[in-house]
Amino acid sequence: MNGNELIELFKNGGKRCHITGTVENGVIAGLDLEGRLYTVMDGIVMNRVNPAAISGITTRSGYLNPGGDGLWPAPEGTCYGYQYGTGSWRVPPGLTGARFMVMEQTEGRTRIEAEVDLVNASGLGIPAIFSRDVSVTPGNKCLTVKVIESIQYIGSKTLSREECILAPWTLCQFDCGPGCEVVFPAANAEIWDLYDLSDDCRCVNDGLVHTGTDSSRRYQIGIGASVPWIELHLPHKNLKIKRSASKLPENMDYIDIADASPSTRPSDKGTRYSVYSDMNGFMEIEAVGGCPSVLKPGAVLSVEVITEYRKS
């Protein structure tokens, strides 16, 4: 799909979108589609696109996953999870119904934001502003996208860790198949499974962990703070996509993002990156920010994520 075709999908679906950079080399933001970001390089959309999510709407009968790159609240599960406000998994209507607005715009940069009311699995309401500050830098056979992902708590009550855990979490989706993999430095890498064991999907070679994302297995791994970056290899597109997330300030901690039962408490596994592989022909490279010990009114939780697209 090319950039113009994606814009036409938004137009026909009655949903707003906004371009940072150009339609040939830039980022198309779905302002009425969770603020999802779709990177376009040399005219071609790099991310997974689900046309049904653009032409339709998510309702209680089912979630239409838009693809692209989304900003979600973490954690997903446990007693603090935002996908279990009803006891069963669902994407929060506050997010699927959010309407992002363009707040700032200069050449090659845009900041969009929306108000999103969250409810965690313990029934606590958490009003927030989601913000995505997008910058695009084209290069020779490459494109760099920098996004400052932020969630601002706008409630009136100070919340402790025993009441609320919250962090920004960006999930970037791509179509995948045979030969696709994610690599990252093996030195001191802490890796754990968030669903079933997936050790047989991984190996270490030349100082790098290689984990297959060829759609043959559904799995998700968490990756700890010592890993500086992760890189997706898409041989069918002669493309490599590298993500790096900024380190946390001293007053922040990485958190457990796992899709775990709302009857459980989070573990002490602090996730900086995650890799999700699905059997429906797509995968996600994910980056996570941190959470303070106390969430005060007006607090802004941010992480800077740089995604580099390079053609071989």
XYZ file of C-alpha atoms in Angstrom, residues 143-255:
113
model
C 14.114 7.130 7.445
C 14.309 8.011 11.142
C 11.167 8.560 13.176
C 11.494 9.979 16.687
C 8.421 9.949 18.906
C 8.204 11.315 22.427
C 5.413 9.222 23.915
C 3.732 10.815 26.938
C 0.871 10.123 29.298
C -0.043 12.973 31.647
C -2.070 12.187 34.743
C -4.679 14.935 35.179
C -6.561 13.554 38.172
C -6.840 15.534 41.399
C -5.636 12.815 43.800
C -2.078 11.651 44.473
C -1.871 7.894 43.841
C 0.555 5.415 45.382
C 1.963 2.265 43.750
C -0.580 0.289 45.769
C -3.359 2.067 43.884
C -2.024 2.647 40.388
C 0.786 1.666 38.024
C 1.005 3.522 34.725
C 3.561 3.811 31.929
C 3.558 4.740 28.222
C 3.862 1.739 25.925
C 4.322 1.881 22.152
C 3.445 -1.160 20.009
C 4.672 -1.041 16.403
C 3.115 -3.640 14.053
C 4.456 -5.181 10.851
C 3.403 -7.928 8.452
C 5.776 -10.873 8.761
C 6.440 -14.391 7.521
C 9.232 -16.892 6.804
C 12.712 -15.624 7.651
C 11.564 -12.676 9.760
C 13.283 -12.197 13.106
C 14.187 -9.704 15.815
C 17.771 -9.373 17.026
C 19.288 -7.561 20.011
C 22.551 -7.609 22.009
C 22.939 -10.783 24.067
C 25.318 -9.341 26.672
C 23.549 -9.221 30.066
C 20.190 -9.538 28.324
C 17.359 -10.551 30.635
C 14.550 -12.265 28.688
C 11.328 -13.843 29.907
C 8.111 -15.186 28.410
C 4.818 -13.368 28.885
C 2.757 -16.278 27.490
C 3.947 -19.835 26.753
C 7.625 -20.793 26.705
C 9.369 -19.759 23.481
C 12.990 -20.759 24.110
C 12.987 -22.889 20.957
C 12.307 -19.751 18.877
C 15.599 -18.166 19.974
C 19.315 -18.633 19.541
C 22.469 -16.600 20.164
C 24.844 -15.933 17.293
C 27.735 -13.441 16.999
C 26.763 -11.739 20.253
C 23.117 -11.235 19.242
C 19.928 -12.911 20.380
C 17.854 -13.973 17.357
C 14.148 -14.574 17.976
C 12.000 -15.741 15.068
C 8.817 -13.871 14.138
C 7.787 -15.970 11.152
C 4.121 -16.432 12.217
C 4.689 -20.091 13.104
C 4.239 -19.441 16.840
C 2.303 -17.055 19.052
C 4.504 -15.769 21.832
C 5.603 -12.620 23.621
C 8.871 -11.960 25.401
C 9.826 -9.221 27.812
C 13.314 -7.743 27.582
C 15.017 -6.006 30.510
C 16.635 -2.626 30.970
C 20.189 -3.649 30.013
C 19.310 -4.109 26.325
C 19.902 -0.813 24.448
C 17.936 -1.596 21.253
C 16.001 -4.197 19.287
C 15.973 -4.637 15.502
C 13.424 -6.318 13.243
C 14.637 -7.976 10.027
C 12.114 -8.283 7.193
C 13.944 -10.113 4.390
C 10.925 -10.092 2.063
C 11.145 -6.283 2.056
C 14.963 -6.013 2.305
C 14.261 -3.922 5.383
C 15.697 -3.561 8.892
C 13.841 -1.612 11.587
C 15.718 -0.656 14.735
C 14.043 0.717 17.875
C 15.780 2.367 20.793
C 14.066 3.780 23.867
C 15.514 6.435 26.146
C 16.721 5.448 29.594
C 14.509 6.268 32.536
C 15.139 9.173 34.922
C 16.108 8.241 38.471
C 12.585 8.626 39.860
C 11.090 6.093 37.424
C 11.006 2.292 37.314
C 10.270 -0.181 34.544
C 7.135 -2.221 35.198
